[in-house]
Amino acid sequence: MLFAGCDWSDRWLDVAVVDRSGAVLGETRIVYAETPDPFDRYREFLAPLGRRWRATVTGIEDVNILFARALAASGLEVVHVDPTRAARHRAALGTPKTDRADARLIASMTLAGECRPLVATSPTAEALRVVAHAHRAAVAHRVEALHSLRAALMRFWPAAVSAWPASVGGLRNPQARAVLAAAPGPRAAARLDRRSLAALLTAAGRKRTVQDEAERLRMIFCRPVMLLDPRVEDAEALRIGYLLAALDQVVRRADELERDLAQHYAAHPFHPVVSRVPGVGTTLGAYLLAEIGDRPVERFGSGRSLTAYAGVAPITWASGQTVRVAFRRASSTYLRSTVHAVAFSMTSHSPGAQAYYRMRRSAGDAHATALRKLGRKVLLCLYRCMASGLPYEDAIVFGYDPAAGGTPSRRRPLDEEQIAHAREMLATPGGTVAATARAFGVSTQTIYRHVLGRPWAR
């Protein structure tokens, strides 16, 4: 059996192959410009190295590149090598930072098992992930274009920025973009009468109180403002026109991607589970499933691993009498931001989530910490539902009766009999808090708080 390490770049691939003893059997560089099909060139390189070359395990730092995906699609085993761990190995061994040395290092790490197997998702889940990332990028471009337009208007026409408040969408409002496209400067806007403004608002989709809105805008635009030289104002208006065209393009692209996102989200196998979560609409649900995939059990193995990947599981640093709980930064930024948005939305739509958030706030947690704990609780429940096939029930997750007005009832983690038994276990010689917590299936903080009566020092 062979173990290969692949160090990729935008121009070539460096490959090193080792056997079970760690001896280097061969090295090569596959240049994209010289090879029409790098995958065939890779197979031609492996064939003379061993009789069982088809069982080669290929380690690579980025499993999302086309070469790695082609290897996985052909049936060859592909594993993921963490780039951060590879960098630490390189520093510990003192090897130089070259493509050839990196390929050897990745091959040795693959041989040692310091890698993670690649769990292939279905085409439906992969398509949702691609569309979700494209929608994220389109939304980011829309925000950037909107801020550029706002900054340009604040330079020479601040009244146009305050004419449409944020409650109606601000400058992203179709009516605002229609009016600014017809009058990109203060002099041109002052020449618009009520009839012209009403026609622009109607063309932009407004159907109610058109005349009142036209009169409001006319009163704003006819007020005296600080004016520039007409030639300078025409130049500024020209720039506003280009920024408006760019904003219209990114808004249209984001809207089209949102419709495509809804279609792919509805086709995902776990759509019935996530759609039952209160406060999670099409966009947030699609973002969640895009990062979790359709094989969470094979990919993560447990709900705790999923919460660690999402960045909502804290890291405990303990040394002697010092115990410190820190925020987990090594995580998926996409999933972490999505879980934060889901938790924030649930506080307004779920009575159980709102009560849990208030309980964490009253216990001393900050706003972000309370949302992170709420997101962790929801993510663990979603993983259990996906693994077992059970539907998501918000009343069961937070322990309240919807018919009783949605008032959650807090349940103690240990009853009186369990607390007495836990105290007996701690009183026996050699009894520890960690062993007692494992026996009852609770955390050590629960033993400290409910059995020993020691509050958790934050």
Short mmCIF file of C-alpha atoms in Angstrom, two decimals:
data_model
loop_
_atom_site.label_atom_id
_atom_site.label_comp_id
_atom_site.label_asym_id
_atom_site.label_seq_id
_atom_site.Cartn_x
_atom_site.Cartn_y
_atom_site.Cartn_z
CA MET A 1 0.00 0.00 0.00
CA LEU A 2 1.29 3.46 -0.93
CA PHE A 3 0.85 6.81 0.78
CA ALA A 4 1.10 9.98 -1.27
CA GLY A 5 1.39 13.62 -0.26
CA CYS A 6 0.27 16.37 -2.64
CA ASP A 7 1.30 20.01 -2.24
CA TRP A 8 -0.81 22.11 -4.58
CA SER A 9 -0.45 25.58 -6.05
CA ASP A 10 -2.09 27.55 -8.82
CA ARG A 11 0.51 26.38 -11.40
CA TRP A 12 1.60 22.86 -10.46
CA LEU A 13 1.28 19.93 -8.08
CA ASP A 14 4.21 18.44 -6.18
CA VAL A 15 3.68 14.77 -5.31
CA ALA A 16 5.75 12.48 -3.07
CA VAL A 17 4.99 8.78 -2.49
CA VAL A 18 6.21 6.68 0.47
CA ASP A 19 5.70 3.06 1.43
CA ARG A 20 4.77 1.58 4.81
CA SER A 21 8.35 1.96 6.08
CA GLY A 22 8.41 5.64 5.23
CA ALA A 23 10.92 5.34 2.40
CA VAL A 24 10.36 7.74 -0.49
CA LEU A 25 9.52 5.73 -3.64
CA GLY A 26 9.12 8.60 -6.06
CA GLU A 27 8.58 12.33 -6.52
CA THR A 28 7.23 14.34 -9.40
CA ARG A 29 5.85 17.73 -10.35
CA ILE A 30 2.71 17.95 -12.46
CA VAL A 31 2.56 21.30 -14.28
CA TYR A 32 -0.92 22.35 -15.36
CA ALA A 33 0.26 24.09 -18.54
CA GLU A 34 2.15 21.00 -19.72
CA THR A 35 -0.44 18.36 -18.77
CA PRO A 36 -3.93 18.38 -20.28
CA ASP A 37 -5.23 16.04 -17.57
CA PRO A 38 -3.30 16.11 -14.25
CA PHE A 39 -5.35 13.18 -12.98
CA ASP A 40 -4.16 10.84 -15.77
CA ARG A 41 -0.60 12.04 -15.26
CA TYR A 42 -0.90 11.22 -11.55
CA ARG A 43 -2.12 7.68 -12.30
CA GLU A 44 0.71 7.14 -14.78
CA PHE A 45 3.16 8.19 -12.09
CA LEU A 46 1.68 5.79 -9.49
CA ALA A 47 1.41 2.70 -11.70
CA PRO A 48 5.15 1.71 -11.78
CA LEU A 49 5.63 2.31 -8.03
CA GLY A 50 3.66 -0.63 -6.70
CA ARG A 51 1.41 -3.52 -7.63
CA ARG A 52 -1.44 -2.17 -5.48
CA TRP A 53 -1.12 1.43 -6.60
CA ARG A 54 -4.92 1.75 -6.90
CA ALA A 55 -5.11 1.52 -3.07
CA THR A 56 -2.91 4.62 -2.66
CA VAL A 57 -4.03 7.00 0.07
CA THR A 58 -3.52 10.58 -1.09
CA GLY A 59 -3.16 13.32 1.51
CA ILE A 60 -3.80 16.94 0.56
CA GLU A 61 -4.31 20.14 2.52
CA ASP A 62 -7.26 21.43 0.47
CA VAL A 63 -9.78 18.76 -0.48
CA ASN A 64 -11.99 21.26 -2.34
CA ILE A 65 -9.68 21.79 -5.31
CA LEU A 66 -10.62 20.13 -8.60
CA PHE A 67 -7.74 17.63 -8.48
CA ALA A 68 -8.77 16.27 -5.07
CA ARG A 69 -12.42 16.08 -6.08
CA ALA A 70 -11.48 14.20 -9.26
CA LEU A 71 -9.45 11.71 -7.21
CA ALA A 72 -12.37 11.10 -4.86
CA ALA A 73 -14.81 10.74 -7.77
CA SER A 74 -12.57 8.11 -9.40
CA GLY A 75 -12.60 5.93 -6.28
CA LEU A 76 -9.13 6.69 -4.91
CA GLU A 77 -8.95 7.38 -1.18
CA VAL A 78 -8.34 11.04 -0.35
CA VAL A 79 -7.65 12.32 3.17
CA HIS A 80 -7.39 15.85 4.51
CA VAL A 81 -4.22 17.02 6.23
CA ASP A 82 -4.64 20.06 8.45
CA PRO A 83 -2.39 22.90 7.16
CA THR A 84 -1.85 24.27 10.67
CA ARG A 85 -0.73 20.89 11.97
CA ALA A 86 1.54 20.47 8.95
CA ALA A 87 3.14 23.84 9.65
CA ARG A 88 3.78 22.82 13.27
CA HIS A 89 5.39 19.58 12.13
CA ARG A 90 7.56 21.51 9.69
CA ALA A 91 8.72 23.88 12.43
CA ALA A 92 9.40 21.02 14.85
CA LEU A 93 11.43 19.06 12.30
CA GLY A 94 13.24 22.13 10.98
CA THR A 95 12.54 21.25 7.34
CA PRO A 96 12.71 24.03 4.74
CA LYS A 97 9.55 25.56 3.32
CA THR A 98 9.59 24.25 -0.25
CA ASP A 99 6.95 22.54 -2.35
CA ARG A 100 8.98 19.34 -2.57
CA ALA A 101 9.57 19.21 1.20
CA ASP A 102 5.91 19.95 1.88
CA ALA A 103 4.85 17.03 -0.33
CA ARG A 104 7.16 14.70 1.62
CA LEU A 105 5.84 16.04 4.93
CA ILE A 106 2.20 15.51 3.89
CA ALA A 107 3.01 11.97 2.75
CA SER A 108 4.63 11.13 6.10
CA MET A 109 1.67 12.59 7.99
CA THR A 110 -0.69 10.52 5.85
CA LEU A 111 1.35 7.40 6.67
CA ALA A 112 1.24 8.23 10.40
CA GLY A 113 -2.53 8.66 10.32
CA GLU A 114 -2.42 12.36 11.20
CA CYS A 115 -5.20 13.13 8.77
CA ARG A 116 -8.93 13.06 8.47
CA PRO A 117 -10.86 10.91 5.99
CA LEU A 118 -12.85 12.72 3.37
CA VAL A 119 -16.60 12.21 3.71
CA ALA A 120 -18.15 12.80 0.32
CA THR A 121 -21.54 14.49 0.30
CA SER A 122 -24.31 13.90 -2.18
CA PRO A 123 -24.57 16.07 -5.31
CA THR A 124 -27.68 17.70 -3.85
CA ALA A 125 -25.84 18.80 -0.71
CA GLU A 126 -22.79 19.88 -2.69
CA ALA A 127 -24.94 21.97 -5.03
CA LEU A 128 -26.59 23.66 -2.03
CA ARG A 129 -23.17 24.47 -0.60
CA VAL A 130 -21.99 26.06 -3.85
CA VAL A 131 -25.14 28.17 -4.23
CA ALA A 132 -25.04 29.19 -0.54
CA HIS A 133 -21.45 30.40 -0.82
CA ALA A 134 -22.33 32.28 -4.01
CA HIS A 135 -25.26 33.92 -2.23
CA ARG A 136 -23.02 34.91 0.68
CA ALA A 137 -20.60 36.54 -1.74
CA ALA A 138 -23.43 38.33 -3.55
CA VAL A 139 -24.78 39.71 -0.27
CA ALA A 140 -21.30 40.91 0.69
CA HIS A 141 -20.94 42.65 -2.70
CA ARG A 142 -24.37 44.23 -2.24
CA VAL A 143 -23.38 45.64 1.14
CA GLU A 144 -20.11 46.94 -0.30
CA ALA A 145 -21.87 48.64 -3.22
CA LEU A 146 -24.46 50.13 -0.87
CA HIS A 147 -21.79 51.57 1.41
CA SER A 148 -19.91 53.02 -1.57
CA LEU A 149 -23.06 54.77 -2.78
CA ARG A 150 -23.85 56.09 0.67
CA ALA A 151 -20.31 57.42 1.16
CA ALA A 152 -20.41 59.17 -2.25
CA LEU A 153 -23.76 60.81 -1.45
CA MET A 154 -22.55 61.98 1.96
CA ARG A 155 -19.74 63.87 0.22
CA PHE A 156 -21.97 66.26 -1.72
CA TRP A 157 -25.68 65.48 -1.08
CA PRO A 158 -26.40 64.28 2.51
CA ALA A 159 -30.13 65.00 2.20
CA ALA A 160 -30.51 62.08 -0.21
CA VAL A 161 -29.13 59.68 2.38
CA SER A 162 -31.61 60.70 5.07
CA ALA A 163 -34.56 60.86 2.67
CA TRP A 164 -35.07 57.11 2.94
CA PRO A 165 -34.65 55.78 6.50
CA ALA A 166 -33.27 52.36 7.34
CA SER A 167 -36.75 51.15 8.31
CA VAL A 168 -37.73 51.09 4.62
CA GLY A 169 -34.42 49.72 3.39
CA GLY A 170 -32.47 52.95 3.01
CA LEU A 171 -30.76 53.43 -0.32
CA ARG A 172 -31.35 49.76 -1.15
CA ASN A 173 -35.05 50.52 -1.52
CA PRO A 174 -36.11 50.21 -5.19
CA GLN A 175 -37.93 53.54 -4.92
CA ALA A 176 -34.78 55.29 -3.70
CA ARG A 177 -32.73 53.82 -6.53
CA ALA A 178 -35.35 54.84 -9.10
CA VAL A 179 -35.47 58.45 -7.88
CA LEU A 180 -31.69 58.75 -7.65
CA ALA A 181 -31.27 57.31 -11.13
CA ALA A 182 -33.60 60.01 -12.51
CA ALA A 183 -32.06 62.81 -10.40
CA PRO A 184 -28.52 61.97 -9.22
CA GLY A 185 -27.85 65.53 -7.98
CA PRO A 186 -29.55 68.15 -5.76
CA ARG A 187 -30.30 70.55 -8.65
CA ALA A 188 -31.86 67.80 -10.74
CA ALA A 189 -33.91 66.58 -7.77
CA ALA A 190 -35.18 70.09 -7.03
CA ARG A 191 -36.59 70.28 -10.56
CA LEU A 192 -38.77 67.18 -10.00
CA ASP A 193 -42.43 67.99 -9.34
CA ARG A 194 -44.98 65.85 -7.56
CA ARG A 195 -46.25 64.24 -10.75
CA SER A 196 -42.77 63.17 -11.84
CA LEU A 197 -41.96 61.78 -8.41
CA ALA A 198 -45.27 59.89 -8.29
CA ALA A 199 -44.54 58.34 -11.70
CA LEU A 200 -41.08 57.23 -10.54
CA LEU A 201 -42.46 55.73 -7.34
CA THR A 202 -45.20 53.87 -9.23
CA ALA A 203 -42.69 52.47 -11.72
CA ALA A 204 -40.56 51.27 -8.78
CA GLY A 205 -43.47 49.23 -7.39
CA ARG A 206 -45.16 51.53 -4.87
CA LYS A 207 -48.95 51.15 -4.83
CA ARG A 208 -50.18 52.85 -1.65
CA THR A 209 -49.93 56.50 -0.56
CA VAL A 210 -48.01 57.37 -3.72
CA GLN A 211 -49.02 61.03 -3.68
CA ASP A 212 -48.15 61.46 0.00
CA GLU A 213 -44.71 59.93 -0.53
CA ALA A 214 -44.14 62.10 -3.61
CA GLU A 215 -45.05 65.23 -1.65
CA ARG A 216 -42.70 64.21 1.19
CA LEU A 217 -39.79 63.74 -1.18
CA ARG A 218 -40.59 67.02 -2.99
CA MET A 219 -40.47 68.91 0.30
CA ILE A 220 -37.09 67.36 1.10
CA PHE A 221 -35.54 68.05 -2.30
CA CYS A 222 -36.79 71.64 -2.60
CA ARG A 223 -35.14 72.75 0.65
CA PRO A 224 -31.97 74.82 0.35
CA VAL A 225 -28.80 72.74 0.46
CA MET A 226 -25.09 73.39 0.10
CA LEU A 227 -24.44 73.42 -3.64
CA LEU A 228 -21.21 72.90 -5.53
CA ASP A 229 -20.18 74.35 -8.85
CA PRO A 230 -22.50 72.97 -11.58
CA ARG A 231 -19.60 71.34 -13.40
CA VAL A 232 -18.41 69.64 -10.22
CA GLU A 233 -21.96 68.57 -9.40
CA ASP A 234 -22.37 67.05 -12.86
CA ALA A 235 -19.16 65.05 -12.30
CA GLU A 236 -20.40 63.86 -8.91
CA ALA A 237 -23.77 62.95 -10.44
CA LEU A 238 -21.95 60.94 -13.10
CA ARG A 239 -20.18 58.96 -10.38
CA ILE A 240 -23.48 58.44 -8.54
CA GLY A 241 -24.96 57.03 -11.73
CA TYR A 242 -22.18 54.47 -12.07
CA LEU A 243 -22.50 53.47 -8.40
CA LEU A 244 -26.27 53.10 -8.81
CA ALA A 245 -25.78 50.86 -11.84
CA ALA A 246 -23.36 48.69 -9.87
CA LEU A 247 -25.81 48.52 -6.96
CA ASP A 248 -28.67 47.54 -9.25
CA GLN A 249 -26.57 44.75 -10.72
CA VAL A 250 -25.54 43.22 -7.38
CA VAL A 251 -29.07 43.56 -5.97
CA ARG A 252 -30.49 41.74 -8.98
CA ARG A 253 -27.82 39.04 -8.72
CA ALA A 254 -28.49 38.54 -4.99
CA ASP A 255 -32.23 38.25 -5.61
CA GLU A 256 -31.74 35.66 -8.36
CA LEU A 257 -29.37 33.64 -6.18
CA GLU A 258 -31.87 33.78 -3.34
CA ARG A 259 -34.49 32.13 -5.53
CA ASP A 260 -32.01 29.45 -6.59
CA LEU A 261 -31.01 28.98 -2.97
CA ALA A 262 -34.63 28.35 -1.98
CA GLN A 263 -34.96 25.63 -4.63
CA HIS A 264 -31.79 23.81 -3.56
CA TYR A 265 -32.74 24.17 0.10
CA ALA A 266 -36.14 22.55 -0.49
CA ALA A 267 -34.42 19.60 -2.24
CA HIS A 268 -32.06 18.88 0.67
CA PRO A 269 -32.93 15.69 2.61
CA PHE A 270 -32.77 17.50 5.99
CA HIS A 271 -34.98 20.39 4.90
CA PRO A 272 -38.00 19.06 6.90
CA VAL A 273 -35.87 19.05 10.07
CA VAL A 274 -34.35 22.52 9.85
CA SER A 275 -37.51 24.19 8.52
CA ARG A 276 -39.28 23.39 11.82
CA VAL A 277 -36.89 25.54 13.85
CA PRO A 278 -38.65 28.80 14.84
CA GLY A 279 -37.01 31.88 13.38
CA VAL A 280 -35.02 29.98 10.75
CA GLY A 281 -36.12 30.98 7.28
CA THR A 282 -34.92 29.93 3.86
CA THR A 283 -31.60 31.77 3.91
CA LEU A 284 -30.46 30.76 7.41
CA GLY A 285 -31.69 27.19 6.96
CA ALA A 286 -29.85 26.87 3.67
CA TYR A 287 -26.68 28.29 5.23
CA LEU A 288 -26.92 25.74 8.06
CA LEU A 289 -27.39 22.74 5.81
CA ALA A 290 -24.71 23.97 3.40
CA GLU A 291 -22.07 23.71 6.14
CA ILE A 292 -23.43 20.62 7.93
CA GLY A 293 -24.08 18.56 4.80
CA ASP A 294 -26.27 15.50 4.48
CA ARG A 295 -23.97 13.03 6.31
CA PRO A 296 -23.34 14.64 9.71
CA VAL A 297 -22.86 11.32 11.54
CA GLU A 298 -20.10 10.12 9.20
CA ARG A 299 -18.50 13.54 8.97
CA PHE A 300 -18.51 14.64 12.62
CA GLY A 301 -19.20 11.50 14.63
CA SER A 302 -20.92 13.29 17.51
CA GLY A 303 -22.82 16.44 18.33
CA ARG A 304 -19.91 17.74 20.38
CA SER A 305 -17.63 17.55 17.35
CA LEU A 306 -20.20 19.49 15.33
CA THR A 307 -20.43 22.22 17.98
CA ALA A 308 -16.62 22.41 18.09
CA TYR A 309 -16.55 22.78 14.30
CA ALA A 310 -19.14 25.57 14.61
CA GLY A 311 -17.10 27.39 17.27
CA VAL A 312 -19.85 27.27 19.93
CA ALA A 313 -18.09 24.72 22.16
CA PRO A 314 -15.68 26.48 24.55
CA ILE A 315 -12.12 25.37 25.24
CA THR A 316 -11.17 24.63 28.85
CA TRP A 317 -7.60 25.39 29.91
CA ALA A 318 -6.71 23.71 33.22
CA SER A 319 -3.39 23.68 35.06
CA GLY A 320 -3.36 22.81 38.74
CA GLN A 321 -5.84 25.04 40.53
CA THR A 322 -6.30 27.31 37.50
CA VAL A 323 -9.24 26.65 35.22
CA ARG A 324 -10.05 29.01 32.37
CA VAL A 325 -12.72 28.70 29.70
CA ALA A 326 -11.83 30.39 26.42
CA PHE A 327 -13.60 31.10 23.17
CA ARG A 328 -12.93 28.60 20.36
CA ARG A 329 -11.47 30.47 17.41
CA ALA A 330 -10.36 27.49 15.30
CA SER A 331 -13.72 26.80 13.68
CA SER A 332 -15.75 27.32 10.54
CA THR A 333 -16.41 31.05 10.25
CA TYR A 334 -19.37 30.42 7.93
CA LEU A 335 -21.11 28.04 10.34
CA ARG A 336 -20.22 30.12 13.40
CA SER A 337 -21.80 33.28 11.97
CA THR A 338 -24.84 31.30 10.83
CA VAL A 339 -25.39 29.73 14.27
CA HIS A 340 -25.07 33.18 15.88
CA ALA A 341 -27.73 34.56 13.51
CA VAL A 342 -29.99 31.55 14.13
CA ALA A 343 -29.75 31.98 17.92
CA PHE A 344 -30.46 35.71 17.66
CA SER A 345 -33.51 35.09 15.47
CA MET A 346 -34.86 32.36 17.75
CA THR A 347 -34.96 34.69 20.73
CA SER A 348 -37.77 36.56 18.95
CA HIS A 349 -39.70 33.55 17.62
CA SER A 350 -39.31 30.80 20.22
CA PRO A 351 -40.57 31.27 23.80
CA GLY A 352 -38.21 28.56 25.00
CA ALA A 353 -35.18 30.15 23.32
CA GLN A 354 -36.15 33.54 24.73
CA ALA A 355 -36.45 32.15 28.26
CA TYR A 356 -33.12 30.31 27.92
CA TYR A 357 -31.43 33.49 26.71
CA ARG A 358 -32.82 35.50 29.63
CA MET A 359 -31.73 32.80 32.07
CA ARG A 360 -28.16 32.93 30.73
CA ARG A 361 -28.15 36.72 30.88
CA SER A 362 -29.41 36.73 34.45
CA ALA A 363 -26.65 34.24 35.33
CA GLY A 364 -24.05 36.80 34.25
CA ASP A 365 -23.34 35.84 30.64
CA ALA A 366 -22.71 38.54 28.08
CA HIS A 367 -24.97 38.89 25.06
CA ALA A 368 -22.62 37.02 22.69
CA THR A 369 -21.94 34.30 25.27
CA ALA A 370 -25.66 33.71 25.85
CA LEU A 371 -26.30 33.47 22.11
CA ARG A 372 -23.37 31.08 21.73
CA LYS A 373 -24.75 28.78 24.42
CA LEU A 374 -28.20 28.94 22.88
CA GLY A 375 -26.75 28.11 19.46
CA ARG A 376 -24.86 25.16 20.93
CA LYS A 377 -28.04 23.77 22.47
CA VAL A 378 -29.95 24.08 19.21
CA LEU A 379 -27.10 22.60 17.17
CA LEU A 380 -26.88 19.56 19.46
CA CYS A 381 -30.62 18.98 19.08
CA LEU A 382 -30.43 19.34 15.30
CA TYR A 383 -27.62 16.78 15.16
CA ARG A 384 -29.67 14.34 17.23
CA CYS A 385 -32.67 14.83 14.96
CA MET A 386 -30.57 14.30 11.84
CA ALA A 387 -28.88 11.21 13.29
CA SER A 388 -32.09 9.58 14.55
CA GLY A 389 -34.57 10.79 11.94
CA LEU A 390 -36.81 12.43 14.54
CA PRO A 391 -38.51 15.76 13.78
CA TYR A 392 -37.43 18.91 15.57
CA GLU A 393 -39.85 19.92 18.35
CA ASP A 394 -39.10 23.26 19.97
CA ALA A 395 -41.28 22.51 23.00
CA ILE A 396 -39.32 19.33 23.73
CA VAL A 397 -35.94 21.03 23.23
CA PHE A 398 -36.63 23.76 25.77
CA GLY A 399 -39.13 21.91 27.97
CA TYR A 400 -42.34 23.91 27.78
CA ASP A 401 -45.98 23.27 26.95
CA PRO A 402 -47.20 25.32 23.97
CA ALA A 403 -50.81 25.01 25.16
CA ALA A 404 -49.87 26.54 28.54
CA GLY A 405 -48.74 29.83 27.03
CA GLY A 406 -45.20 28.76 26.19
CA THR A 407 -43.72 29.12 29.67
CA PRO A 408 -40.66 26.89 29.99
CA SER A 409 -40.22 24.84 33.12
CA ARG A 410 -36.64 24.53 34.24
CA ARG A 411 -35.62 20.98 35.10
CA ARG A 412 -32.87 20.23 37.61
CA PRO A 413 -30.09 18.07 36.14
CA LEU A 414 -29.97 15.88 39.29
CA ASP A 415 -32.75 14.97 41.71
CA GLU A 416 -32.34 14.71 45.47
CA GLU A 417 -31.56 11.00 45.43
CA GLN A 418 -28.89 11.43 42.77
CA ILE A 419 -27.35 14.34 44.68
CA ALA A 420 -27.12 12.23 47.85
CA HIS A 421 -25.55 9.35 45.92
CA ALA A 422 -23.07 11.74 44.30
CA ARG A 423 -22.02 13.06 47.70
CA GLU A 424 -21.41 9.49 48.88
CA MET A 425 -19.22 8.86 45.84
CA LEU A 426 -17.21 12.00 46.52
CA ALA A 427 -16.80 11.04 50.18
CA THR A 428 -15.27 7.67 49.35
CA PRO A 429 -11.44 7.52 49.14
CA GLY A 430 -10.26 8.29 45.63
CA GLY A 431 -13.56 9.79 44.54
CA THR A 432 -13.15 12.68 42.11
CA VAL A 433 -15.50 15.22 40.61
CA ALA A 434 -14.66 14.08 37.07
CA ALA A 435 -15.45 10.41 37.83
CA THR A 436 -18.71 11.37 39.54
CA ALA A 437 -19.74 13.53 36.57
CA ARG A 438 -19.05 10.66 34.18
CA ALA A 439 -21.09 8.29 36.32
CA PHE A 440 -24.17 10.51 36.13
CA GLY A 441 -23.60 11.72 32.58
CA VAL A 442 -23.35 15.40 33.53
CA SER A 443 -20.63 18.03 33.44
CA THR A 444 -18.19 18.73 36.24
CA GLN A 445 -19.73 22.18 36.68
CA THR A 446 -23.05 20.50 37.49
CA ILE A 447 -21.38 18.50 40.27
CA TYR A 448 -19.72 21.63 41.66
CA ARG A 449 -22.93 23.65 41.56
CA HIS A 450 -25.65 21.18 42.60
CA VAL A 451 -23.73 18.64 44.70
CA LEU A 452 -20.96 20.67 46.36
CA GLY A 453 -22.83 23.96 46.33
CA ARG A 454 -19.92 25.88 44.82
CA PRO A 455 -20.96 28.55 42.31
CA TRP A 456 -19.04 28.72 39.10
CA ALA A 457 -16.63 31.66 39.25
CA ARG A 458 -16.88 33.47 35.92
#
